[in-house]
Coordinates of C-alpha atoms in Angstrom, one line a residue:
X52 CA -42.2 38.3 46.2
X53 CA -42.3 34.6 46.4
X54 CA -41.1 33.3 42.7
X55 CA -43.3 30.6 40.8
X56 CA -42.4 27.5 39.6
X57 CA -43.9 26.1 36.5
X58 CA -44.0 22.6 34.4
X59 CA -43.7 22.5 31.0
X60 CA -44.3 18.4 30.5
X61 CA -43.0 16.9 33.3
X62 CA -40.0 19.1 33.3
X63 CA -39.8 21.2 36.6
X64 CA -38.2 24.7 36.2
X65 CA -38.2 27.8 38.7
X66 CA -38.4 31.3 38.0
X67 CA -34.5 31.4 38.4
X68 CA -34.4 29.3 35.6
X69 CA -37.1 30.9 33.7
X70 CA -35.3 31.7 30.5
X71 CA -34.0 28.3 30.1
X72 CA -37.6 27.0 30.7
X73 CA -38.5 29.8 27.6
X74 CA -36.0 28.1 25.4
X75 CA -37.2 24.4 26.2
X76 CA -40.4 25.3 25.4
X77 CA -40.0 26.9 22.0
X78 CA -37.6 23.7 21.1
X79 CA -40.2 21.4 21.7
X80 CA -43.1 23.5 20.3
X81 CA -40.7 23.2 17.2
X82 CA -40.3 19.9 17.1
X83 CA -43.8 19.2 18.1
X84 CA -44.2 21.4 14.4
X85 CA -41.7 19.5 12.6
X86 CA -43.1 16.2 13.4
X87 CA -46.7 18.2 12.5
X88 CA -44.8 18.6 9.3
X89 CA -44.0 14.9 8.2
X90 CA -47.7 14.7 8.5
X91 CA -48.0 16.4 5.2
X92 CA -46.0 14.7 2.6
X93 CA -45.6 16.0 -0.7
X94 CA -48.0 14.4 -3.3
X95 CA -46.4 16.1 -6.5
X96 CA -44.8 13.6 -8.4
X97 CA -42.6 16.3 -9.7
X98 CA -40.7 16.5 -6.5
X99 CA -38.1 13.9 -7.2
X100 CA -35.3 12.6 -4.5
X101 CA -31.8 13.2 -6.0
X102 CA -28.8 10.8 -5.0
X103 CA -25.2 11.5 -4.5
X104 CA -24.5 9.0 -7.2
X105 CA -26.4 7.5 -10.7
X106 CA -24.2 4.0 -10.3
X107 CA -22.5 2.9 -7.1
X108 CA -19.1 0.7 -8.9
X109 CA -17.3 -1.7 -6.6
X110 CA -13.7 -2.7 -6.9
X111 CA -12.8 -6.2 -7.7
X112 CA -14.0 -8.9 -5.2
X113 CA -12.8 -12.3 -5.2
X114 CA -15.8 -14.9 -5.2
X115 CA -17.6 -16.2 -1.6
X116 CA -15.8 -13.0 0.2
X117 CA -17.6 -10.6 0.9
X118 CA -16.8 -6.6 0.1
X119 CA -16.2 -3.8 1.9
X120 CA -19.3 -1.4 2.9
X121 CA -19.9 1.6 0.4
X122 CA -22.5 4.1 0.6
X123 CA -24.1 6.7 -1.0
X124 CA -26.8 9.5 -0.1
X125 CA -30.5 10.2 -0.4
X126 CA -31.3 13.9 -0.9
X127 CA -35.1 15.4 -0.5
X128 CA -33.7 18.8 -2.0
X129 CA -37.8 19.6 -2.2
X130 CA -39.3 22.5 -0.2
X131 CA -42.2 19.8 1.5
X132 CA -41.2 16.0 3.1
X133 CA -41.6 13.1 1.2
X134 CA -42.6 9.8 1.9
X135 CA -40.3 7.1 -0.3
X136 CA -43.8 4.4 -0.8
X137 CA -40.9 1.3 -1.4
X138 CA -37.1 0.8 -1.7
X139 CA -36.2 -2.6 -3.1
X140 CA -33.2 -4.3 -4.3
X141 CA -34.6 -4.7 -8.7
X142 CA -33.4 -8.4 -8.0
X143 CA -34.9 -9.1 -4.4
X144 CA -33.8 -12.0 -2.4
X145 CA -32.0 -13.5 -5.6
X146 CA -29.3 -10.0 -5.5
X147 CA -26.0 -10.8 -4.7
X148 CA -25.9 -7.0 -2.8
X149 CA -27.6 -6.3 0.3
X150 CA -28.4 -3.0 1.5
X151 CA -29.2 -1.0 4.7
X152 CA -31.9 2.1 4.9
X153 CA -31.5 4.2 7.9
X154 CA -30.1 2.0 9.8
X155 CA -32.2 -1.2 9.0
X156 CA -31.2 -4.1 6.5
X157 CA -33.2 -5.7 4.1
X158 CA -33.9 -6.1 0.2
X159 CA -37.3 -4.4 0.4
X160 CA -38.6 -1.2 2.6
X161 CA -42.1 0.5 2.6
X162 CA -42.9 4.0 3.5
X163 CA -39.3 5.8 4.1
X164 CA -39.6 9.4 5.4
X165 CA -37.5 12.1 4.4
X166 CA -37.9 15.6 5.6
X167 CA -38.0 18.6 3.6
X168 CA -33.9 19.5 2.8
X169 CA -32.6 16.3 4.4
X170 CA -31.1 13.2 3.5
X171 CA -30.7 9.4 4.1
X172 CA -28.3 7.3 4.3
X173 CA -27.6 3.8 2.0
X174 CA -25.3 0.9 3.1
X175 CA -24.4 -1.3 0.5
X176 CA -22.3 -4.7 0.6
X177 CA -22.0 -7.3 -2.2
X178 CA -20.7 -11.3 -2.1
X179 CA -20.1 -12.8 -5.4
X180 CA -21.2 -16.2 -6.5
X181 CA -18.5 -18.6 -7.7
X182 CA -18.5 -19.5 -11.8
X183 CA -15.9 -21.6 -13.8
X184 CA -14.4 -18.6 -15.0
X185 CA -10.8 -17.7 -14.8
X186 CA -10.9 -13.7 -15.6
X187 CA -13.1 -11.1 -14.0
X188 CA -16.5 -10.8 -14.5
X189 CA -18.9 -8.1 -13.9
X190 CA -22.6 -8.6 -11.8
X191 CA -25.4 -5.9 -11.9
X192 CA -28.4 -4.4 -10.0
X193 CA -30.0 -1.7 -8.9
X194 CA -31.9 -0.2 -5.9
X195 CA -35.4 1.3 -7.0
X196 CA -37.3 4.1 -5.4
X197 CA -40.8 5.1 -5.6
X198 CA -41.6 8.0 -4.5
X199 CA -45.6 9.5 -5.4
X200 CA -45.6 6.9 -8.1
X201 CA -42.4 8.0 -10.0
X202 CA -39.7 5.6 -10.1
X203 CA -35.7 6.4 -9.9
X204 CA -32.9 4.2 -9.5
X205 CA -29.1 4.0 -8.7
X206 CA -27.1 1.0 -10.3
X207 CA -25.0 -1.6 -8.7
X208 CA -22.1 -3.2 -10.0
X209 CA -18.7 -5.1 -9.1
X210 CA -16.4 -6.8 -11.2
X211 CA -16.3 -10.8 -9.4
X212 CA -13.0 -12.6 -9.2
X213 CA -13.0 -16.5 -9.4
X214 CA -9.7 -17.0 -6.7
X215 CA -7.6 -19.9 -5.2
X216 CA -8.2 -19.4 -1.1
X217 CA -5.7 -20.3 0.8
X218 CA -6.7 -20.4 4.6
X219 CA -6.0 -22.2 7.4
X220 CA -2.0 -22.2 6.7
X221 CA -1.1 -24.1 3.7
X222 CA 2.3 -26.3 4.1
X223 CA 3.5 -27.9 0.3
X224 CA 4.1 -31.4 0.9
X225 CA 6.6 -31.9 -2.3
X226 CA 8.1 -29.2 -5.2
X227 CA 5.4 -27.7 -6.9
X228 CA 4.5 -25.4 -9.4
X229 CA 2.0 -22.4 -8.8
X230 CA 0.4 -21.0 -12.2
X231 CA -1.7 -17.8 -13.2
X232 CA -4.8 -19.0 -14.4
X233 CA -6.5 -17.4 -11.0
X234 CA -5.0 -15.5 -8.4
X235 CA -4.5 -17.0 -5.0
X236 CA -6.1 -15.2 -1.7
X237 CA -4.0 -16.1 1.5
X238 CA -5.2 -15.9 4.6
X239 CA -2.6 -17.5 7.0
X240 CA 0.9 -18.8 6.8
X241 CA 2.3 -20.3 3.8
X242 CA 5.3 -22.6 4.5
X243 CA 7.9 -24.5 2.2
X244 CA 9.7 -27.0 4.2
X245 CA 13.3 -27.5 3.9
X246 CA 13.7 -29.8 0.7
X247 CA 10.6 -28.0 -1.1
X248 CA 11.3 -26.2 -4.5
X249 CA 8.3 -23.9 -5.2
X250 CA 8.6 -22.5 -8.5
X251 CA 5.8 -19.3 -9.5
X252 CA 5.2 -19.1 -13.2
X253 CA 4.6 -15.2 -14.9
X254 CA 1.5 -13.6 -14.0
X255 CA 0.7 -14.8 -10.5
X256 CA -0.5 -12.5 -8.3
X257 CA -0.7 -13.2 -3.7
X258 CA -3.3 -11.1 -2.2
X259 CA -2.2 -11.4 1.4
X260 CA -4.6 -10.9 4.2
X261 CA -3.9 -9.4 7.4
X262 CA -0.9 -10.7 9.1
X263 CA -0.8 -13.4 6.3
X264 CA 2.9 -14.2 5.3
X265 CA 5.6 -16.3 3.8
X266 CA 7.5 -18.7 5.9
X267 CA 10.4 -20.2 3.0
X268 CA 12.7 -23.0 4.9
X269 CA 13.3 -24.5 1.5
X270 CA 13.6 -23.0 -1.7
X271 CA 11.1 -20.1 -3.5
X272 CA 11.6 -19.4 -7.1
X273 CA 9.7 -16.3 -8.3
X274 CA 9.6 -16.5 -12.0
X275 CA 8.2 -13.1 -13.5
X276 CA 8.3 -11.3 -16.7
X277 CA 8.4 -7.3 -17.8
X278 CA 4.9 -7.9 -19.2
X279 CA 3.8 -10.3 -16.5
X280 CA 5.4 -10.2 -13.2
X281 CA 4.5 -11.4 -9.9
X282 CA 2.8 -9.9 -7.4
X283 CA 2.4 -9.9 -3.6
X284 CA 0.3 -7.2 -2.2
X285 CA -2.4 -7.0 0.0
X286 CA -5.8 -8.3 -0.6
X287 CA -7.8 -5.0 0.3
X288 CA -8.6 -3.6 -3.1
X289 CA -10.6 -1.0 -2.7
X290 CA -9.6 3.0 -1.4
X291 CA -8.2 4.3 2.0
X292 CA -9.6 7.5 0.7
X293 CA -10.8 9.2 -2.3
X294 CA -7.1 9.2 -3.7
X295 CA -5.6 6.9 -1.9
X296 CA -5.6 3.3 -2.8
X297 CA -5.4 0.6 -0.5
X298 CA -2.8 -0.5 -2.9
X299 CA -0.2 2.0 -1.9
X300 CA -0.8 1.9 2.1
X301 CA 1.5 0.0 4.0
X302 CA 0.9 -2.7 6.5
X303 CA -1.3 -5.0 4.7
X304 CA 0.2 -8.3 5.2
X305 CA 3.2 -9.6 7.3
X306 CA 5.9 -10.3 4.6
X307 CA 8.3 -13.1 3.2
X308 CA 10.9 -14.4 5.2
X309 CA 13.4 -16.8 4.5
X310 CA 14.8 -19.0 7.2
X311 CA 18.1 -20.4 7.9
X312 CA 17.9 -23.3 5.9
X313 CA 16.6 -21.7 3.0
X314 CA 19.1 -21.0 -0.2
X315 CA 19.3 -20.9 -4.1
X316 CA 15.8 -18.9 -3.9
X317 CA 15.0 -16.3 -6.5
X318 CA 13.0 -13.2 -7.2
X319 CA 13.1 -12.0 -10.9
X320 CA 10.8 -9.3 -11.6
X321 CA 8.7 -9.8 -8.7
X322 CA 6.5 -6.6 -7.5
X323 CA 6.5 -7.0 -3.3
X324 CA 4.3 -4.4 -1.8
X325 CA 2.9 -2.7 1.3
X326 CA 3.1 -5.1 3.7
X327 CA 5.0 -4.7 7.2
X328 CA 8.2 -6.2 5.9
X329 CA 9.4 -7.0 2.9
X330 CA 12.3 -9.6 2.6
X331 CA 13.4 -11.0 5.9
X332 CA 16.6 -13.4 6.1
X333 CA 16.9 -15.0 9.0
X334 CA 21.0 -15.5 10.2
X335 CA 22.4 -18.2 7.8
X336 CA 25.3 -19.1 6.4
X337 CA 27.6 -17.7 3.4
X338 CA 28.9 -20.6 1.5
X339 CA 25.7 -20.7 -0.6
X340 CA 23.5 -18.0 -2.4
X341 CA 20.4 -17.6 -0.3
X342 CA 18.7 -14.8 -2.9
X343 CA 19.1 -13.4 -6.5
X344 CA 16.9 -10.6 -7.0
X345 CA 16.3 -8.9 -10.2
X346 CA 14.1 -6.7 -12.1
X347 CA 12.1 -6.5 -8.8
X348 CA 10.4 -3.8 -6.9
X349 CA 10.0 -4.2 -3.2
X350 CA 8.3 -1.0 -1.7
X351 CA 6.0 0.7 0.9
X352 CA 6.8 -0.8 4.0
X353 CA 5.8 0.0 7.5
X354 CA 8.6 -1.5 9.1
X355 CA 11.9 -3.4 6.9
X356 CA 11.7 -3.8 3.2
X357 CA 14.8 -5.4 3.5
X358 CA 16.5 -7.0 6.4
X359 CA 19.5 -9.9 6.1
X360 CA 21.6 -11.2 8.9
X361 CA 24.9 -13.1 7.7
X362 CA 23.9 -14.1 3.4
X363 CA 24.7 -14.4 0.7
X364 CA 22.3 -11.3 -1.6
X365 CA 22.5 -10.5 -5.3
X366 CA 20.4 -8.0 -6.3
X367 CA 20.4 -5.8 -9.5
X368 CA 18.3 -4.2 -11.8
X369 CA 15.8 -3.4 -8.5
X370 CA 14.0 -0.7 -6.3
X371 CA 13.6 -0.7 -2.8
X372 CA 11.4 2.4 -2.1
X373 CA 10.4 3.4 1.0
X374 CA 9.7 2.0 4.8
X375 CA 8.9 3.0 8.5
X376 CA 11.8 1.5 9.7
X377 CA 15.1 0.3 7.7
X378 CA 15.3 0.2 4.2
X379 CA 18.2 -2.2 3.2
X380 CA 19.6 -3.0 6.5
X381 CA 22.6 -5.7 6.2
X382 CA 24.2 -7.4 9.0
X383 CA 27.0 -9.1 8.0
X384 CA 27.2 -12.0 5.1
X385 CA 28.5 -11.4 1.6
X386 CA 26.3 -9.0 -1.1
X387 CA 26.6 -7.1 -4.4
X388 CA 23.6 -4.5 -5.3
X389 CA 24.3 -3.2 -8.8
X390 CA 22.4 -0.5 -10.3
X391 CA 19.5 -0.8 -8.0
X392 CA 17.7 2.3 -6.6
X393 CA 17.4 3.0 -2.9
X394 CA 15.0 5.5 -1.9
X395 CA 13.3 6.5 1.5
X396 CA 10.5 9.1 1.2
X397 CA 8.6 7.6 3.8
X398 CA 6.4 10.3 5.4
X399 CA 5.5 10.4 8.8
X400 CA 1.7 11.0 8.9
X401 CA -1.4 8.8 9.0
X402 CA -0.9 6.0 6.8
X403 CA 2.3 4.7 8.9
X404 CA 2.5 4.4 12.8
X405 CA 5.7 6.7 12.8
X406 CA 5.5 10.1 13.5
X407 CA 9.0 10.5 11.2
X408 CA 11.6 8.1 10.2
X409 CA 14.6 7.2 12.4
X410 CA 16.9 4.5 10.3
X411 CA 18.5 5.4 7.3
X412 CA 17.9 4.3 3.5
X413 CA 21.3 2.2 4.2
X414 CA 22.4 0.4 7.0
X415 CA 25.7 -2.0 7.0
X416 CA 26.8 -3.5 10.7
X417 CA 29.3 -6.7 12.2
X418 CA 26.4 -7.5 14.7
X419 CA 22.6 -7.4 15.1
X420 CA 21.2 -4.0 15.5
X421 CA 19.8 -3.4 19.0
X422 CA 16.3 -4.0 20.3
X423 CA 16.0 -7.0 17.1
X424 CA 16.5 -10.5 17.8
X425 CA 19.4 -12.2 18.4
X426 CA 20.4 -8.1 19.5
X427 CA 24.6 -7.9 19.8
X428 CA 25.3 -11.7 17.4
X429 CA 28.5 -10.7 15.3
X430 CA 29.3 -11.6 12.1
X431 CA 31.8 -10.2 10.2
X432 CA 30.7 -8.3 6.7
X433 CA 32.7 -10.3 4.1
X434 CA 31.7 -8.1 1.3
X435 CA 28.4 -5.2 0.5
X436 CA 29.7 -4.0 -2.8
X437 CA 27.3 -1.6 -4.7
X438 CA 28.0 -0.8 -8.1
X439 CA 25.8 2.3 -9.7
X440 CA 23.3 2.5 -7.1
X441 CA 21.5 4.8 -5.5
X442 CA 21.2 5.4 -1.8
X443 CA 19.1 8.1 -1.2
X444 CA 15.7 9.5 1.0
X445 CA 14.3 12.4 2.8
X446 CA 16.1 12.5 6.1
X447 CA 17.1 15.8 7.0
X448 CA 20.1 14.3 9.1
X449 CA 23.4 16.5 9.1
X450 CA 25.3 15.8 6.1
X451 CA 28.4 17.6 7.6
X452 CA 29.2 14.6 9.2
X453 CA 31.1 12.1 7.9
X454 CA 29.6 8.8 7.1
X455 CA 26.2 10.3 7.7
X456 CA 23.1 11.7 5.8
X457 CA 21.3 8.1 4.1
X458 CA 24.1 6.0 5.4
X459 CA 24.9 4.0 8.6
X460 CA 27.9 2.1 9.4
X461 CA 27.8 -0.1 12.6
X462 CA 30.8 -1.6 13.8
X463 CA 32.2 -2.7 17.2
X464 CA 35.4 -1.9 16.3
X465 CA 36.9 0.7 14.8
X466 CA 36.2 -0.4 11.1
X467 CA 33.7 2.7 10.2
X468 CA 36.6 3.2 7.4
X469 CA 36.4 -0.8 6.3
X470 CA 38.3 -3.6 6.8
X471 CA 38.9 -5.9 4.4
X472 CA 38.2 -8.9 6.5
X473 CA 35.4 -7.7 9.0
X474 CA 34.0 -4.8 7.7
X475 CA 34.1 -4.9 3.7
X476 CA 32.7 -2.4 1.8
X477 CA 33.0 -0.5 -1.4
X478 CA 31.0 2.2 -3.4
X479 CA 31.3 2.1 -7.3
X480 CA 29.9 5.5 -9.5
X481 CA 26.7 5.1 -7.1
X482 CA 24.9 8.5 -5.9
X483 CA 25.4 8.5 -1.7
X484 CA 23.4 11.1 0.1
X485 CA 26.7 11.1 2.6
X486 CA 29.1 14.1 3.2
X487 CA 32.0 13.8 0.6
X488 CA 34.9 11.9 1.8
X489 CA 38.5 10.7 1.1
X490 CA 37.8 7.0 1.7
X491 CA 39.2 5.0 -1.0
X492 CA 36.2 2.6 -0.6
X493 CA 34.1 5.5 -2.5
X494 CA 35.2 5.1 -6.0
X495 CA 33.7 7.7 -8.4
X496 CA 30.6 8.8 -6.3
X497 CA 27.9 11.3 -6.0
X498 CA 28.0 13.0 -2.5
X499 CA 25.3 14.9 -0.4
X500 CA 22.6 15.9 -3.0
X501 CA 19.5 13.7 -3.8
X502 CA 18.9 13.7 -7.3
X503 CA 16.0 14.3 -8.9
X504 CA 13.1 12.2 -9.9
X505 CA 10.4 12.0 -11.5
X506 CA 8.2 11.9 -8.8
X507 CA 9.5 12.0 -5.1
X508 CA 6.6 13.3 -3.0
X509 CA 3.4 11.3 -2.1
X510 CA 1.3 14.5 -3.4
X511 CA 0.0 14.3 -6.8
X512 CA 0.0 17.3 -8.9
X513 CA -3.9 18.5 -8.0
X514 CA -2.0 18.7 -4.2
X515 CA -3.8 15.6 -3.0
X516 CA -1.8 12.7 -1.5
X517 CA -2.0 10.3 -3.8
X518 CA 0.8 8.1 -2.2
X519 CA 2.4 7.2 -6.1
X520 CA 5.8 8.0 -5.8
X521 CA 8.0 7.4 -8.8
X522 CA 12.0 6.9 -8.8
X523 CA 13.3 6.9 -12.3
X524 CA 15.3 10.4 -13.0
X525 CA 14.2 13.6 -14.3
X526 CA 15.3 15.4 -16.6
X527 CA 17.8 17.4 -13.8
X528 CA 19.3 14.3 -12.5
X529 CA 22.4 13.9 -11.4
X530 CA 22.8 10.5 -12.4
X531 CA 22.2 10.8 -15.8
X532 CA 25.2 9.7 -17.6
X533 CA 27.2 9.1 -14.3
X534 CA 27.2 5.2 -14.5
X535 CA 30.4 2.9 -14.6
X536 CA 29.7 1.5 -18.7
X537 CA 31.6 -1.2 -18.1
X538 CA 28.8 -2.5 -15.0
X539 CA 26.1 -1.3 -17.4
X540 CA 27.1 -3.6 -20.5
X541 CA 26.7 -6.7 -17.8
X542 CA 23.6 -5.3 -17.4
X543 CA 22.5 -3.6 -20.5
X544 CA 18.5 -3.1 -20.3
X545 CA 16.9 -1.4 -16.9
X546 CA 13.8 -3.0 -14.9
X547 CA 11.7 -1.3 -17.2
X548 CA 13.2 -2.6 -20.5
X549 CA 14.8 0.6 -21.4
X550 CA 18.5 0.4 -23.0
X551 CA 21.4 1.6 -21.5
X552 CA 23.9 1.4 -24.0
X553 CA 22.4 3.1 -26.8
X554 CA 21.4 6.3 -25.9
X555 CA 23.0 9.2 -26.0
X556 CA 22.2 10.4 -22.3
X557 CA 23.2 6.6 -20.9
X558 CA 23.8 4.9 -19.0
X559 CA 22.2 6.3 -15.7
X560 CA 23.4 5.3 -12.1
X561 CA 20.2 3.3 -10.5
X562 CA 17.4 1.3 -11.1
X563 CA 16.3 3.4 -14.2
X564 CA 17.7 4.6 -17.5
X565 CA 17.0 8.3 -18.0
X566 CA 14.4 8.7 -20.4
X567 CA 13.5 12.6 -21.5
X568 CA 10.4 13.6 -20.6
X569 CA 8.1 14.6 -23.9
X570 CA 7.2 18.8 -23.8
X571 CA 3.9 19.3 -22.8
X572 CA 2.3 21.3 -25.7

């Protein structure tokens, strides 16, 4: 029997295909129905739409720039549609937020559909007006529904920040003096020519756009306090997720690097953040101090948060925690670290571009590692003295090798053992995450085991990845106690303002006095 063929409108099926031609037909019928159904909105005004939020709260936004998009959702949670009569912005035209309904922008819509059990989507963005003040200020609305004559609302608000914008590249002409009246917004290159003194007062905080960065050829004098230090970080202040903050991501900003006519420049309490470098000396020269750093934190780098080729580096009282690539890497010049904590949890996942880390926490060489610029230049290391420091992460290398684990010597000789001219090193009551060894150059030191802090995984106690890690010892450290005194009295108060002379636990190998943690009741 000849089969029939049939059209269901303007589709052309055959009796082969007669149960899919079944199953079009009831689809359409039913949404053919459904539309039948937005026909008939709900008239009760008790049927109310519910929101996902009363008050959508932005992060601070620096004045003229505009913020990132947020959102939150419409819910017709009724058993009938209903037809939202007008959606307006409570300040119109005049609102410093704009919003977007379903896909469409405006300040004012008219006759919004919702289906029974569904929901909407609302885009907001907000730009805030320039005023003469100096410290954050807050700016309100609200979006309005009406909905079978009840009214509802969500609230808007962001805290506005009045900023100095930097954009363009800015190059300082003479010495000069930045102060922390407002916070600066950069959006290009700042440079310091060779001859330039720029001298940062307490309080000042960089928030570094994109591949914004530092290029120092004269001199940068970071001038910080405990209560108020200075910041660079990047300028994105809002979340990468709902407990991650933008804050703690790496990759933000391009970094600070000092050239080879830069010297005398210093960093004291400084807080350098997720940017893809952190400190970047360029080859120089030895004869004069290119950096002090102290009481400073340099952290969450996707690639170096500290690389130096042939300088002269003081550091103490400071953290370097955590980076994609190396974490201290020094190539010869002349240095002293003293109690300054090095730790590399980096994790391979998301936030950085690694799948796992490769370099260690530590790395000293004679010559330029491979693959960088200037690859193979020797210098010889005149002196990388660490006195009760830390050098420590999360590489699972093989610690039953000598010289391995957190540490790296590269040396084109054979010099892996030191050499007082070419390869000078020496380890002083520090905690090495090395297999123990004989070497005279390791003077009273912790071998093999990390110690214990207080917080050394980016998972928060809830189990979400909060990306907060925090390097001052628990109360099982190692280091507790373990510290050459006679280093500590030259520097008796850690980065945090704790002493370490006076109690009875001190003083602690690092960046951080131990400090017992108080019982939970």
């Amino acid at each position: 029997m000849q089969e029939k063929n049939f059209i269901i409108r303007g589709l052309r099926f055959d009796g082969r295909r007669r149960a899919l031609g079944v199953w079009a037909a009831g689809l359409i019928i039913a949404m053919m129905a459904g539309c039948s159904d937005m026909d008939n909105y709900s008239v009760s005004p008790n049927h109310r739409l519910s929101f996902s939020t009363d008050t959508l709260s932005f992060d601070t936004v620096f004045t003229t720039v505009g913020s990132m998009t947020r959102y939150f959702m419409i819910y017709n949670r009724n058993g009938e549609a209903l037809n939202i009569e007008r959606i307006a912005l409570a300040n119109g035209r005049e609102s410093n937020f704009r919003i977007n309904v379903d896909g469409r922008r405006g300040d004012l819509f008219s006759n919004i559909p919702v289906w029974k059990n569904d929901s909407l989507y609302v885009m907001v963005e907000v730009t805030v007006d320039p005023n003469g003040e100096n410290t954050p200020f807050v700016i309100y609305d609200s979006i309005v529904f009406v909905t079978n004559g009840a009214v509802q609302s969500v609230k808007l608000e962001a805290y506005g920040q009045n900023a100095h914008i930097m954009r363009g590249g800015t190059t300082f002409a003479g010495d000069a003096t930045l102060t922390a009246e407002r916070p600066f917004l950069v959006y290009d290159s700042v440079m310091i020519p060779e001859g330039v003194t720029v001298s940062i007062e307490p309080g000042v905080a960089f928030y570094m756009h994109g591949k914004a960065r530092w290029l120092v050829d004269g001199t940068l004098k970071v001038n910080g306090t405990r209560d108020r230090p200075v910041t660079f970080r990047g300028d994105r202040l809002n979340h990468y997720s709902v407990s991650i903050s933008y804050d703690n991501v790496p990759a933000q900003w391009d970094g600070l690097f000092f050239r080879a006519s830069s010297f005398d420049n210093e960093l004291h309490y400084a807080s350098i953040r997720n940017g893809i470098s952190g400190l970047v000396f360029e080859p120089s020269e030895t004869g004069r101090k290119k950096m002090t750093v102290s009481n400073s934190q340099i952290k969450n780098m996707d690639g170096n948060a500290l690389w130096s080729v042939n300088c002269h580096i003081e550091a103490s009282n400071t953290e370097f925690g955590n980076a994609g690539r190396y974490l201290v890497m020094l190539a010869g010049g002349k240095y002293q670290f003293s109690h300054c904590t090095m730790a590399n949890y980096m994790p391979g996942n998301f936030i950085s571009n690694l799948s796992s880390r490769f370099e260690k926490c530590l790395t000293l060489s004679d010559h330029v590692p491979g693959g960088e610029e200037g690859d193979g230049q020797t210098f010889p290391l005149q002196q990388a003295r660490f006195d009760n420091c830390i050098i420590d992460g999360n590489m699972q290398d093989d610690l039953s090798t000598e010289y391995g684990g957190e540490i790296r010597f590269l040396t084109g000789e054979d010099y892996v053992g030191g050499h007082d001219e070419a390869f000078n090193y020496r380890f002083n009551h520090c905690a090495v995450k090395t297999k123990r060894t004989d070497n005279g150059r390791f003077v009273e030191v912790l071998f093999a085991e990390s110690p214990k802090y207080m917080k050394s995984s980016g998972i928060n106690r809830d189990g979400k990845y909060d990306y907060v890690f925090d390097f001052r010892p628990d109360d099982e450290s190692s280091v507790i106690g373990k510290a050459d005194r006679a280093v500590a009295e030259l520097y008796p108060v850690d980065r945090l303002g704790v002493n370490r002379l006076t109690g009875e636990h001190g003083p602690s190998i690092g960046a951080y006095e131990y400090v017992p943690r108080e019982k939970e009741k």
